[in-house]
Amino acid sequence: MLIPTTHTQFIALLGNPLGFSKASVMQNTALRAAGLDILYFPLECQQEDLPVLLPAFRRMPFAGLAITKPFKVKILPYLDEIEPSAKQIGSCNTVRLHDGRLTGYNTDGYGFTDALHKHYGDFQGKTMLVCGAGGTARAICFACAAQGIGRIRIVNRSLQNAQALAEGLNQQGIDAEAYPLVDAEKLLPDTDILVNATGLGMQPYEGQSPLPGIILPPHLFVCDLAYNPPRTKLLLNAEQVGCRVMNGFDMSVYQGARQFWLLTGKQPPLEIMFETMQKQ
């Protein structure tokens, strides 16, 4: 365990709630393995805390910040600079602090596509249906589009938010359409990959699913971005009808590894990060 000194730097994970997150153990184990005097810690906060916390972090020995729900979009106005792909996505999960300046990045999309390649294989030309239109959904849609996904459909309780995401993708030449969540059933027969990016299924929404299991056809590859619990209601229902499934475990490690590199400048100890997460 690291005992902070006057030379120690810090990385704070900002979000609410954070009880589900295993990132602190993974990142601190990786930081110790790399010999870095940096401490990673969770910091639950409210949106109204951001204009107080961000200026304070600039004056303290922070290497950067990790950002999770519900602040991935809300953090953007407080940043000095946003890396082009994160700006395109409109969402940030990593903030590098250097010389008092805050620069935003997004590693979620990279983490998801790395995991999808590992568990699904080549997804070029495939049709993906995404439940949700928030920051993480935006990240995975743009990342999959950049790697050749054929068509993206977004379903969401707020059709307006889904339409905004689809329009942003269309502007980049990507075949994307928006639908209300209730239309998901009629879209599934023509879908290859289903992704839950809503947060339903993880704390504090355990036992909930964006879609009823009865409508899932067995040919689907079903992804849930939650990793705690490892099997959400959606994934359990999908397995019962014969679908192949993937939870958010590998995505969390891959995105965390890229985040480690951005905030430390060091190569992440990927095997140690996987081993640490598996033991939790």
C-alpha angles and dihedrals in degrees: 000000000000117000106205119237133181087276096053119113124206141219117195124201107217119201146099125263103020102166091104095053122108094178096105095061092043095048096042091050089050092047091052091047089053091049094241123153093221128120122207117201139168118247117188111203144154129248091254089059094063098081088052099042100044097057089045093052090055090063096044132073097269123150088195148289138275113216127204138162127359099011106056092103098024092060094062100085090057096057127096094210137010122205110243098249091047089049090052091050092045092221137093131198099166129051121189116204116205128158089350094304125120117218121185128217136170122223098165095091094050090049092051097047092047090052093044092052089051097050104026105025126213109009099178111138094010126132117242126194114201123196107209137030104216130114097291093045090052091051096051093044094054093042093050091046090053089054097050110271107167104219136359126204120187123202121186141158087241104056090190092062091047091050092050090054093046091050091051090052092046090054088060091053094259122142102238134152135186128220137169114262092251090066093063095097094061091048098051099078089062095043128099102184127031119196127190108207096157102096091239106136098036127082125330090016100051114155093029129110133189090224134035113249093230092072096054114108115215095239092069125108101217123204127187116188091211117099099175106087092030091214115041123193089262093055094045090052091046093052091050091060093044103262122148109239142198128191126203096264099103092039090055092052096044094047090045091052092054089046089052090055094047094050100039105026088228131117108260118241092236098179091052091049091053092046092049094050092047091055094054 
